[in-house]
PDB file of C-alpha atoms and ligand atoms in Angstrom:
ATOM      1  CA  SER O1227      91.536  68.964 106.132  1.00 90.00           C
ATOM      2  CA  ASP O1228      89.929  71.027 103.865  1.00 95.00           C
ATOM      3  CA  GLU O1229      87.285  71.985 106.252  1.00 95.00           C
ATOM      4  CA  LEU O1230      89.713  73.552 108.857  1.00 96.00           C
ATOM      5  CA  LEU O1231      91.675  75.189 105.867  1.00 96.00           C
ATOM      6  CA  GLN O1232      88.297  76.738 104.870  1.00 97.00           C
ATOM      7  CA  ALA O1233      87.679  77.654 108.635  1.00 97.00           C
ATOM      8  CA  ALA O1234      91.320  79.387 108.226  1.00 97.00           C
ATOM      9  CA  GLU O1235      90.590  81.341 105.045  1.00 96.00           C
ATOM     10  CA  ASP O1236      87.195  82.366 106.730  1.00 98.00           C
ATOM     11  CA  THR O1237      88.970  84.054 109.803  1.00 97.00           C
ATOM     12  CA  VAL O1238      90.801  85.985 107.252  1.00 97.00           C
ATOM     13  CA  THR O1239      87.829  86.953 105.029  1.00 97.00           C
ATOM     14  CA  SER O1240      85.720  87.813 108.294  1.00 98.00           C
ATOM     15  CA  LEU O1241      88.720  89.860 110.104  1.00 98.00           C
ATOM     16  CA  GLU O1242      89.214  91.786 106.760  1.00 97.00           C
ATOM     17  CA  GLU O1243      85.517  92.546 106.649  1.00 98.00           C
ATOM     18  CA  LEU O1244      85.779  94.543 109.816  1.00 98.00           C
ATOM     19  CA  ILE O1245      88.843  96.465 109.695  1.00 97.00           C
ATOM     20  CA  SER O1246      90.143  96.883 105.808  1.00 97.00           C
ATOM     21  CA  VAL O1247      90.400 100.311 104.885  1.00 95.00           C
ATOM     22  CA  SER O1248      89.738  99.393 101.269  1.00 92.00           C
ATOM     23  CA  ILE O1249      86.399  97.763 102.323  1.00 96.00           C
ATOM     24  CA  ASP O1250      83.890 100.677 102.392  1.00 96.00           C
ATOM     25  CA  THR O1251      81.391  98.877 105.032  1.00 97.00           C
ATOM     26  CA  SER O1252      84.335  97.908 107.352  1.00 98.00           C
ATOM     27  CA  GLU O1253      84.338  99.363 111.108  1.00 98.00           C
ATOM     28  CA  VAL O1254      87.583 101.318 110.334  1.00 98.00           C
ATOM     29  CA  CYS O1255      86.169 102.495 107.185  1.00 98.00           C
ATOM     30  CA  ARG O1256      82.863 103.730 109.226  1.00 98.00           C
ATOM     31  CA  LEU O1257      85.026 104.902 111.902  1.00 98.00           C
ATOM     32  CA  ASN O1258      87.463 107.147 109.441  1.00 98.00           C
ATOM     33  CA  ARG O1259      84.445 108.264 107.599  1.00 97.00           C
ATOM     34  CA  ASP O1260      81.740 109.131 110.299  1.00 98.00           C
ATOM     35  CA  GLY O1261      84.296 109.994 113.232  1.00 98.00           C
ATOM     36  CA  GLU O1262      82.574 107.327 115.402  1.00 98.00           C
ATOM     37  CA  CYS O1263      81.481 103.698 115.178  1.00 98.00           C
ATOM     38  CA  ARG O1264      80.256 101.112 117.448  1.00 98.00           C
ATOM     39  CA  ILE O1265      83.014  98.325 117.082  1.00 98.00           C
ATOM     40  CA  SER O1266      82.968  94.603 117.444  1.00 98.00           C
ATOM     41  CA  TYR O1267      84.444  92.508 120.087  1.00 97.00           C
ATOM     42  CA  ASP O1268      87.530  91.314 117.541  1.00 97.00           C
ATOM     43  CA  THR O1269      87.812  95.157 116.424  1.00 98.00           C
ATOM     44  CA  ALA O1270      88.083  96.110 119.934  1.00 98.00           C
ATOM     45  CA  LEU O1271      90.435  93.451 120.728  1.00 97.00           C
ATOM     46  CA  LEU O1272      92.694  94.314 117.920  1.00 98.00           C
ATOM     47  CA  LEU O1273      92.226  98.200 118.715  1.00 98.00           C
ATOM     48  CA  GLY O1274      93.602  97.673 122.395  1.00 98.00           C
ATOM     49  CA  LYS O1275      96.854  95.677 121.456  1.00 98.00           C
ATOM     50  CA  ALA O1276      97.194  98.168 118.640  1.00 98.00           C
ATOM     51  CA  LEU O1277      97.045 101.307 120.970  1.00 98.00           C
ATOM     52  CA  ALA O1278      98.989  99.506 123.538  1.00 98.00           C
ATOM     53  CA  LEU O1279     101.974  98.845 121.258  1.00 98.00           C
ATOM     54  CA  CYS O1280     101.548 102.613 119.878  1.00 98.00           C
ATOM     55  CA  GLU O1281     102.650 103.677 123.645  1.00 98.00           C
ATOM     56  CA  GLU O1282     105.175 100.899 124.325  1.00 98.00           C
ATOM     57  CA  THR O1283     107.003 102.057 121.423  1.00 98.00           C
ATOM     58  CA  GLY O1284     106.788 105.899 122.067  1.00 98.00           C
ATOM     59  CA  GLY O1285     104.528 106.512 118.803  1.00 98.00           C
ATOM     60  CA  ALA O1286     107.130 104.975 116.250  1.00 98.00           C
ATOM     61  CA  LEU O1287     103.946 102.927 115.659  1.00 98.00           C
ATOM     62  CA  ASP O1288     101.029 105.248 115.390  1.00 98.00           C
ATOM     63  CA  ILE O1289      98.000 103.914 113.730  1.00 98.00           C
ATOM     64  CA  SER O1290      96.718 107.343 112.986  1.00 98.00           C
ATOM     65  CA  VAL O1291      99.555 107.835 110.734  1.00 98.00           C
ATOM     66  CA  TYR O1292      96.950 106.753 108.245  1.00 98.00           C
ATOM     67  CA  PRO O1293      96.380 110.119 106.251  1.00 98.00           C
ATOM     68  CA  LEU O1294     100.267 110.274 105.468  1.00 98.00           C
ATOM     69  CA  VAL O1295     100.125 106.765 104.133  1.00 97.00           C
ATOM     70  CA  ARG O1296      96.920 107.723 101.832  1.00 96.00           C
ATOM     71  CA  GLU O1297      98.574 110.927 100.779  1.00 97.00           C
ATOM     72  CA  TRP O1298     101.734 109.523  99.765  1.00 97.00           C
ATOM     73  CA  GLY O1299      99.556 106.949  97.597  1.00 96.00           C
ATOM     74  CA  PHE O1300     100.598 103.727  99.501  1.00 94.00           C
ATOM     75  CA  THR O1301      96.840 102.719  99.742  1.00 91.00           C
ATOM     76  CA  THR O1302      95.783 103.316  96.405  1.00 89.00           C
ATOM     77  CA  GLY O1303      98.975 103.141  94.499  1.00 92.00           C
ATOM     78  CA  ASN O1304      98.820 106.838  93.227  1.00 93.00           C
ATOM     79  CA  TYR O1305     102.415 107.488  94.364  1.00 96.00           C
ATOM     80  CA  HIS O1306     103.508 110.974  94.858  1.00 95.00           C
ATOM     81  CA  VAL O1307     105.425 112.775  97.136  1.00 96.00           C
ATOM     82  CA  PRO O1308     103.260 115.558  98.829  1.00 97.00           C
ATOM     83  CA  SER O1309     104.079 118.925  99.513  1.00 97.00           C
ATOM     84  CA  GLU O1310     105.949 120.009 102.718  1.00 98.00           C
ATOM     85  CA  GLU O1311     102.581 122.151 103.558  1.00 98.00           C
ATOM     86  CA  VAL O1312     100.434 119.041 102.967  1.00 98.00           C
ATOM     87  CA  ILE O1313     102.761 116.862 105.420  1.00 98.00           C
ATOM     88  CA  GLU O1314     102.692 119.740 107.910  1.00 98.00           C
ATOM     89  CA  ALA O1315      98.954 119.701 107.728  1.00 98.00           C
ATOM     90  CA  LEU O1316      98.401 116.321 107.821  1.00 98.00           C
ATOM     91  CA  LEU O1317     100.710 115.953 110.794  1.00 98.00           C
ATOM     92  CA  GLU O1318      98.610 117.709 113.087  1.00 97.00           C
ATOM     93  CA  HIS O1319      95.996 115.016 113.354  1.00 96.00           C
ATOM     94  CA  VAL O1320      98.565 112.199 113.870  1.00 98.00           C
ATOM     95  CA  ASN O1321      98.213 111.134 117.696  1.00 98.00           C
ATOM     96  CA  TYR O1322      96.952 107.880 118.522  1.00 98.00           C
ATOM     97  CA  LYS O1323      96.061 109.386 122.216  1.00 98.00           C
ATOM     98  CA  ALA O1324      93.348 111.504 120.606  1.00 98.00           C
ATOM     99  CA  LEU O1325      91.234 108.376 119.891  1.00 98.00           C
ATOM    100  CA  ALA O1326      88.442 107.907 122.661  1.00 97.00           C
ATOM    101  CA  THR O1327      86.458 104.682 123.711  1.00 95.00           C
ATOM    102  CA  ASP O1328      83.259 104.719 125.430  1.00 93.00           C
ATOM    103  CA  SER O1329      82.677 101.038 125.982  1.00 91.00           C
ATOM    104  CA  ASP O1330      82.074  99.602 122.327  1.00 95.00           C
ATOM    105  CA  ILE O1331      81.696 103.250 120.569  1.00 98.00           C
ATOM    106  CA  VAL O1332      85.326 104.717 119.377  1.00 98.00           C
ATOM    107  CA  THR O1333      85.218 108.267 118.386  1.00 98.00           C
ATOM    108  CA  LEU O1334      87.822 110.401 116.383  1.00 98.00           C
ATOM    109  CA  PRO O1335      88.590 114.228 116.355  1.00 97.00           C
ATOM    110  CA  PRO O1336      87.718 115.685 112.957  1.00 95.00           C
ATOM    111  CA  GLU O1337      90.410 114.968 110.077  1.00 96.00           C
ATOM    112  CA  MET O1338      91.720 111.976 112.215  1.00 98.00           C
ATOM    113  CA  ALA O1339      91.813 108.468 110.722  1.00 98.00           C
ATOM    114  CA  ILE O1340      93.449 105.136 111.455  1.00 98.00           C
ATOM    115  CA  ASP O1341      94.682 101.764 109.959  1.00 97.00           C
ATOM    116  CA  PHE O1342      96.044  98.457 111.610  1.00 98.00           C
ATOM    117  CA  GLY O1343      97.881  97.725 108.436  1.00 96.00           C
ATOM    118  CA  GLY O1344     101.123  97.589 110.627  1.00 96.00           C
ATOM    119  CA  ILE O1345      99.779  95.018 112.825  1.00 98.00           C
ATOM    120  CA  ALA O1346      96.696  93.447 111.290  1.00 97.00           C
ATOM    121  CA  LYS O1347      98.235  90.492 109.492  1.00 97.00           C
ATOM    122  CA  GLY O1348     100.110  89.274 112.653  1.00 98.00           C
ATOM    123  CA  PHE O1349      96.703  89.675 114.596  1.00 98.00           C
ATOM    124  CA  THR O1350      94.928  87.481 112.076  1.00 98.00           C
ATOM    125  CA  GLY O1351      97.730  84.602 112.231  1.00 98.00           C
ATOM    126  CA  ASP O1352      97.296  84.687 115.769  1.00 98.00           C
ATOM    127  CA  ARG O1353      93.639  83.927 115.386  1.00 98.00           C
ATOM    128  CA  ILE O1354      94.168  81.307 112.738  1.00 98.00           C
ATOM    129  CA  LEU O1355      96.660  79.413 114.750  1.00 98.00           C
ATOM    130  CA  GLN O1356      94.390  79.575 117.869  1.00 98.00           C
ATOM    131  CA  LEU O1357      91.768  78.381 115.741  1.00 97.00           C
ATOM    132  CA  LEU O1358      93.916  74.919 114.380  1.00 97.00           C
ATOM    133  CA  GLN O1359      95.071  74.655 118.144  1.00 97.00           C
ATOM    134  CA  GLU O1360      91.626  74.277 119.370  1.00 97.00           C
ATOM    135  CA  GLU O1361      91.124  71.689 116.574  1.00 96.00           C
ATOM    136  CA  GLY O1362      93.648  69.723 117.786  1.00 96.00           C
ATOM    137  CA  VAL O1363      96.475  70.667 114.935  1.00 97.00           C
ATOM    138  CA  THR O1364     100.045  70.298 116.431  1.00 97.00           C
ATOM    139  CA  SER O1365     102.037  71.403 113.568  1.00 97.00           C
ATOM    140  CA  ALA O1366     101.408  74.100 111.094  1.00 97.00           C
ATOM    141  CA  ILE O1367     102.911  76.948 109.095  1.00 97.00           C
ATOM    142  CA  LEU O1368     101.185  80.038 107.608  1.00 97.00           C
ATOM    143  CA  SER O1369     102.157  82.502 104.999  1.00 96.00           C
ATOM    144  CA  LEU O1370     100.100  85.772 105.366  1.00 94.00           C
ATOM    145  CA  GLY O1371     101.873  88.210 102.630  1.00 84.00           C
ATOM    146  CA  GLY O1372     105.277  87.393 103.784  1.00 77.00           C
ATOM    147  CA  ASN O1373     104.319  87.206 107.764  1.00 94.00           C
ATOM    148  CA  ILE O1374     105.394  83.595 108.690  1.00 98.00           C
ATOM    149  CA  GLN O1375     103.671  81.923 111.865  1.00 98.00           C
ATOM    150  CA  THR O1376     104.412  78.598 112.968  1.00 98.00           C
ATOM    151  CA  LEU O1377     102.634  76.068 115.418  1.00 98.00           C
ATOM    152  CA  GLY O1378     104.905  73.428 116.938  1.00 98.00           C
ATOM    153  CA  THR O1379     107.616  71.951 114.940  1.00 98.00           C
ATOM    154  CA  LYS O1380     107.317  70.035 111.407  1.00 98.00           C
ATOM    155  CA  PRO O1381     105.685  67.115 112.075  1.00 97.00           C
ATOM    156  CA  ASP O1382     108.789  64.763 111.870  1.00 98.00           C
ATOM    157  CA  GLY O1383     110.113  67.059 114.863  1.00 98.00           C
ATOM    158  CA  SER O1384     112.609  69.340 113.171  1.00 98.00           C
ATOM    159  CA  LEU O1385     112.411  72.781 113.269  1.00 98.00           C
ATOM    160  CA  TRP O1386     110.603  75.132 110.478  1.00 98.00           C
ATOM    161  CA  ARG O1387     113.064  76.855 108.246  1.00 98.00           C
ATOM    162  CA  VAL O1388     111.890  80.226 107.495  1.00 98.00           C
ATOM    163  CA  ALA O1389     113.798  82.627 104.965  1.00 97.00           C
ATOM    164  CA  VAL O1390     114.812  86.171 105.397  1.00 97.00           C
ATOM    165  CA  GLN O1391     114.674  87.979 102.133  1.00 96.00           C
ATOM    166  CA  ASP O1392     117.564  89.680 101.081  1.00 97.00           C
ATOM    167  CA  PRO O1393     116.371  93.248 100.959  1.00 95.00           C
ATOM    168  CA  LEU O1394     119.077  94.748  98.618  1.00 94.00           C
ATOM    169  CA  GLY O1395     118.674  92.241  95.606  1.00 93.00           C
ATOM    170  CA  ASP O1396     117.041  88.768  94.691  1.00 93.00           C
ATOM    171  CA  GLY O1397     117.281  85.713  96.997  1.00 95.00           C
ATOM    172  CA  TYR O1398     117.657  85.409 100.711  1.00 96.00           C
ATOM    173  CA  ALA O1399     119.828  87.077 103.118  1.00 98.00           C
ATOM    174  CA  GLY O1400     119.465  83.803 105.289  1.00 98.00           C
ATOM    175  CA  ILE O1401     117.612  81.010 107.064  1.00 98.00           C
ATOM    176  CA  LEU O1402     116.026  80.981 110.429  1.00 98.00           C
ATOM    177  CA  SER O1403     115.299  77.765 112.053  1.00 98.00           C
ATOM    178  CA  VAL O1404     112.116  78.038 114.820  1.00 98.00           C
ATOM    179  CA  ALA O1405     109.406  76.208 116.235  1.00 98.00           C
ATOM    180  CA  ASP O1406     106.051  77.764 117.724  1.00 98.00           C
ATOM    181  CA  SER O1407     107.237  81.082 116.679  1.00 98.00           C
ATOM    182  CA  ALA O1408     106.244  84.119 114.671  1.00 98.00           C
ATOM    183  CA  VAL O1409     108.847  85.327 111.999  1.00 98.00           C
ATOM    184  CA  ILE O1410     107.296  88.820 110.813  1.00 98.00           C
ATOM    185  CA  THR O1411     109.519  91.164 108.773  1.00 97.00           C
ATOM    186  CA  SER O1412     109.203  94.911 107.671  1.00 96.00           C
ATOM    187  CA  GLY O1413     111.276  96.053 104.773  1.00 93.00           C
ATOM    188  CA  GLY O1414     111.537  98.875 102.679  1.00 86.00           C
ATOM    189  CA  TYR O1415     111.257  96.391  99.306  1.00 84.00           C
ATOM    190  CA  GLU O1416     107.732  95.502 100.141  1.00 85.00           C
ATOM    191  CA  ARG O1417     105.843  98.609  98.809  1.00 89.00           C
ATOM    192  CA  TYR O1418     107.680 101.320  97.346  1.00 91.00           C
ATOM    193  CA  PHE O1419     108.015 104.013  94.215  1.00 94.00           C
ATOM    194  CA  GLU O1420     110.606 105.858  92.769  1.00 94.00           C
ATOM    195  CA  ASP O1421     110.348 109.883  92.174  1.00 92.00           C
ATOM    196  CA  GLU O1422     111.826 111.771  89.124  1.00 92.00           C
ATOM    197  CA  ASP O1423     115.002 112.406  90.996  1.00 93.00           C
ATOM    198  CA  GLY O1424     115.721 108.349  91.551  1.00 93.00           C
ATOM    199  CA  HIS O1425     114.488 108.677  95.395  1.00 94.00           C
ATOM    200  CA  ILE O1426     112.983 105.458  96.819  1.00 93.00           C
ATOM    201  CA  TRP O1427     109.845 106.272  98.893  1.00 94.00           C
ATOM    202  CA  TRP O1428     108.321 103.103 101.097  1.00 95.00           C
ATOM    203  CA  HIS O1429     105.751 102.343 102.783  1.00 96.00           C
ATOM    204  CA  ILE O1430     106.741 102.767 106.484  1.00 97.00           C
ATOM    205  CA  ILE O1431     106.066 106.239 107.216  1.00 98.00           C
ATOM    206  CA  ASP O1432     107.779 107.889 110.541  1.00 98.00           C
ATOM    207  CA  PRO O1433     104.722 109.541 112.479  1.00 98.00           C
ATOM    208  CA  LYS O1434     107.043 112.360 113.699  1.00 98.00           C
ATOM    209  CA  THR O1435     108.318 113.693 110.041  1.00 98.00           C
ATOM    210  CA  GLY O1436     105.499 112.409 108.121  1.00 98.00           C
ATOM    211  CA  TYR O1437     107.913 111.217 105.494  1.00 98.00           C
ATOM    212  CA  PRO O1438     109.021 107.348 104.883  1.00 97.00           C
ATOM    213  CA  ALA O1439     111.287 106.266 107.917  1.00 97.00           C
ATOM    214  CA  GLU O1440     114.803 106.507 106.490  1.00 96.00           C
ATOM    215  CA  ASN O1441     117.009 105.665 109.715  1.00 94.00           C
ATOM    216  CA  GLY O1442     119.421 103.324 107.941  1.00 96.00           C
ATOM    217  CA  LEU O1443     117.515 100.014 108.222  1.00 97.00           C
ATOM    218  CA  VAL O1444     116.107  98.381 105.073  1.00 97.00           C
ATOM    219  CA  SER O1445     114.497  95.221 106.775  1.00 97.00           C
ATOM    220  CA  VAL O1446     113.804  94.321 110.262  1.00 98.00           C
ATOM    221  CA  THR O1447     112.657  90.726 111.323  1.00 98.00           C
ATOM    222  CA  VAL O1448     111.090  90.196 114.395  1.00 98.00           C
ATOM    223  CA  VAL O1449     110.930  86.438 115.851  1.00 98.00           C
ATOM    224  CA  GLY O1450     108.425  86.223 118.783  1.00 98.00           C
ATOM    225  CA  GLU O1451     105.419  84.273 120.191  1.00 98.00           C
ATOM    226  CA  GLU O1452     102.809  86.541 119.211  1.00 98.00           C
ATOM    227  CA  GLY O1453     101.967  87.502 115.721  1.00 98.00           C
ATOM    228  CA  ALA O1454     100.457  90.727 116.556  1.00 98.00           C
ATOM    229  CA  ARG O1455     103.261  92.125 118.988  1.00 98.00           C
ATOM    230  CA  CYS O1456     105.669  90.777 116.311  1.00 98.00           C
ATOM    231  CA  ASP O1457     104.068  92.393 113.415  1.00 98.00           C
ATOM    232  CA  ALA O1458     103.729  95.975 115.491  1.00 98.00           C
ATOM    233  CA  LEU O1459     107.106  95.672 116.547  1.00 98.00           C
ATOM    234  CA  SER O1460     108.704  94.986 113.284  1.00 98.00           C
ATOM    235  CA  THR O1461     106.976  98.315 111.820  1.00 98.00           C
ATOM    236  CA  ALA O1462     108.007 100.276 114.831  1.00 98.00           C
ATOM    237  CA  LEU O1463     111.813  99.128 115.079  1.00 98.00           C
ATOM    238  CA  PHE O1464     112.072  99.994 111.258  1.00 98.00           C
ATOM    239  CA  VAL O1465     110.814 103.697 112.163  1.00 98.00           C
ATOM    240  CA  MET O1466     113.172 103.704 115.356  1.00 98.00           C
ATOM    241  CA  GLY O1467     116.593 102.889 113.532  1.00 98.00           C
ATOM    242  CA  GLU O1468     119.184 100.747 114.545  1.00 98.00           C
ATOM    243  CA  GLU O1469     120.571 102.560 117.878  1.00 98.00           C
ATOM    244  CA  GLU O1470     116.841 102.840 119.194  1.00 98.00           C
ATOM    245  CA  ALA O1471     115.898  99.338 118.022  1.00 98.00           C
ATOM    246  CA  ILE O1472     118.778  97.728 119.957  1.00 98.00           C
ATOM    247  CA  ARG O1473     118.005  99.656 123.058  1.00 98.00           C
ATOM    248  CA  PHE O1474     114.413  98.707 122.619  1.00 98.00           C
ATOM    249  CA  TRP O1475     115.611  94.925 122.325  1.00 98.00           C
ATOM    250  CA  ARG O1476     117.795  95.122 125.602  1.00 98.00           C
ATOM    251  CA  GLU O1477     114.953  96.478 127.424  1.00 98.00           C
ATOM    252  CA  HIS O1478     112.208  93.942 126.304  1.00 98.00           C
ATOM    253  CA  ARG O1479     113.923  90.713 125.584  1.00 97.00           C
ATOM    254  CA  ASP O1480     110.642  89.142 124.949  1.00 98.00           C
ATOM    255  CA  PHE O1481     111.546  88.940 120.965  1.00 98.00           C
ATOM    256  CA  GLU O1482     114.316  88.602 118.971  1.00 98.00           C
ATOM    257  CA  MET O1483     115.442  90.401 115.765  1.00 98.00           C
ATOM    258  CA  VAL O1484     117.404  90.824 112.631  1.00 98.00           C
ATOM    259  CA  LEU O1485     118.160  94.044 111.548  1.00 98.00           C
ATOM    260  CA  ILE O1486     119.657  94.595 107.916  1.00 98.00           C
ATOM    261  CA  THR O1487     121.021  98.265 107.347  1.00 98.00           C
ATOM    262  CA  ASP O1488     121.385 100.100 104.120  1.00 96.00           C
ATOM    263  CA  ASP O1489     125.427 100.040 104.430  1.00 97.00           C
ATOM    264  CA  GLN O1490     124.997  96.253 104.174  1.00 97.00           C
ATOM    265  CA  ARG O1491     125.367  94.812 107.675  1.00 98.00           C
ATOM    266  CA  LEU O1492     123.244  92.254 109.228  1.00 98.00           C
ATOM    267  CA  LEU O1493     122.632  92.490 113.071  1.00 98.00           C
ATOM    268  CA  ILE O1494     121.149  89.690 115.051  1.00 98.00           C
ATOM    269  CA  THR O1495     120.347  89.349 118.775  1.00 98.00           C
ATOM    270  CA  SER O1496     122.583  86.621 120.202  1.00 98.00           C
ATOM    271  CA  PRO O1497     120.237  84.155 121.434  1.00 97.00           C
ATOM    272  CA  LEU O1498     119.140  83.927 117.579  1.00 98.00           C
ATOM    273  CA  ALA O1499     122.565  83.948 116.091  1.00 97.00           C
ATOM    274  CA  ASP O1500     122.967  79.757 116.445  1.00 96.00           C
ATOM    275  CA  ARG O1501     119.541  79.405 114.685  1.00 98.00           C
ATOM    276  CA  PHE O1502     120.368  81.690 111.788  1.00 98.00           C
ATOM    277  CA  ALA O1503     122.227  80.498 108.611  1.00 98.00           C
ATOM    278  CA  ALA O1504     123.605  83.331 106.424  1.00 98.00           C
ATOM    279  CA  SER O1505     123.118  82.837 102.684  1.00 97.00           C
ATOM    280  CA  ARG O1506     124.733  85.751 101.572  1.00 95.00           C
ATOM    281  CA  PRO O1507     127.870  85.966 103.991  1.00 96.00           C
ATOM    282  CA  ASP O1508     129.920  87.818 101.312  1.00 96.00           C
ATOM    283  CA  LYS O1509     127.177  90.227 101.121  1.00 97.00           C
ATOM    284  CA  TYR O1510     126.280  91.216 104.456  1.00 98.00           C
ATOM    285  CA  HIS O1511     128.659  91.952 107.213  1.00 98.00           C
ATOM    286  CA  MET O1512     127.033  89.731 110.331  1.00 98.00           C
ATOM    287  CA  GLN O1513     127.130  91.275 113.976  1.00 98.00           C
ATOM    288  CA  VAL O1514     125.669  89.713 116.991  1.00 98.00           C
ATOM    289  CA  ILE O1515     123.810  92.169 119.343  1.00 98.00           C
ATOM    290  CA  SER O1516     124.797  91.283 122.888  1.00 97.00           C
ATOM    291  CA  ALA O1517     122.415  91.645 125.669  1.00 94.00           C
ATOM    292  CA  GLU O1518     124.356  94.412 127.153  1.00 85.00           C
TER     293      GLU O1518
HETATM  294  P1  AMP L2050     104.175  96.623 107.812  1.00 75.72           P
HETATM  295  O1  AMP L2050     104.614  95.894 106.440  1.00 75.72           O
HETATM  296  O2  AMP L2050     103.850  95.591 108.890  1.00 75.72           O
HETATM  297  O3  AMP L2050     105.593  97.187 108.511  1.00 75.72           O
HETATM  298  O4  AMP L2050     103.063  97.536 107.779  1.00 75.72           O
HETATM  299  C1  AMP L2050     103.198  98.813 107.005  1.00 75.72           C
HETATM  300  C2  AMP L2050     101.950  99.231 106.852  1.00 75.72           C
HETATM  301  O5  AMP L2050     101.502  99.904 108.078  1.00 75.72           O
HETATM  302  C3  AMP L2050     101.907 100.089 105.850  1.00 75.72           C
HETATM  303  O6  AMP L2050     101.376 100.053 104.624  1.00 75.72           O
HETATM  304  C4  AMP L2050     100.896 101.360 106.497  1.00 75.72           C
HETATM  305  O7  AMP L2050      99.372 100.853 106.208  1.00 75.72           O
HETATM  306  C5  AMP L2050     100.984 101.201 107.849  1.00 75.72           C
HETATM  307  N1  AMP L2050     102.078 101.715 108.676  1.00 75.72           N
HETATM  308  C6  AMP L2050     103.028 102.630 108.165  1.00 75.72           C
HETATM  309  N2  AMP L2050     103.753 103.145 108.804  1.00 75.72           N
HETATM  310  C7  AMP L2050     103.334 102.912 109.852  1.00 75.72           C
HETATM  311  C8  AMP L2050     103.558 103.745 111.404  1.00 75.72           C
HETATM  312  N3  AMP L2050     104.637 104.204 111.483  1.00 75.72           N
HETATM  313  N4  AMP L2050     102.642 103.484 112.252  1.00 75.72           N
HETATM  314  C9  AMP L2050     101.648 102.541 111.971  1.00 75.72           C
HETATM  315  N5  AMP L2050     101.305 101.862 110.837  1.00 75.72           N
HETATM  316  C10 AMP L2050     102.187 101.978 109.602  1.00 75.72           C
HETATM  317 MG1   MG L2051     104.166  95.345 110.978  1.00 75.72          MG
END
């Protein structure tokens, strides 16, 4: 119904007003500006999830990498390659562990700033699906800027078909068939710029180096139950690179993934392989990642 669609949209807007780094009055903006903020229940819930995922991914996800994201220009579109000195200086303030909470008050050390860009869309999708479910919806597909989240199957009982974009060209790399799943992709092609030397720099930053993560991956798709987790993992696994991402999957096994490498390999975890139809078998060499 129109009413329910409006409620879904309102969920996006109200979360955005709390957590967006581009809305001056948001709790995240106030925290970043004042070094302290009393946060609402929703922001606290997201912060708790985000910090747990920073920890679980060994800091590959780090919400406090934001000063570097901003310096590279990914927040404003004022793209440039910062000097090494600037990167070094900003890296000193990247450490999610330095954030402190005392009931609903969050404090940050001077110079530290956070953003939920790597996880917020998945979290928002979870909220919308929860709302729809409470209202009795049994079948839904959501797209939040490339994050796809599905509830149930299609009304006719068949699986939802979700395309994985070809990160090195137009069209699709393949199509996944899913039900009750989030399908969330982090890709170098989503937001990037080219410097004078023709080097492409994208918006996912390695918190260890302060530079965009270049570990051989050009896209990471994570499939799983919870949007927030899949969103955070897609960003973190992109930072980790192929080997570490595979090791992480083997240790956890509560999600599935598709990795696409810069040398045109498409790696897919074994349980997902028979739910994937490759669109470009000529272009991408497919390899199945086994559980051991
Ligand atoms: P996604 O598209 O979900 O992979 O998220 C990318 C966004 O998350 C970027 O635009 C930044 O705002 C933010 N970000 C970039 N690198 C990281 C990182 N290593 N940890 C947490 N957030 C990041
Ligand atoms: Mg993400």
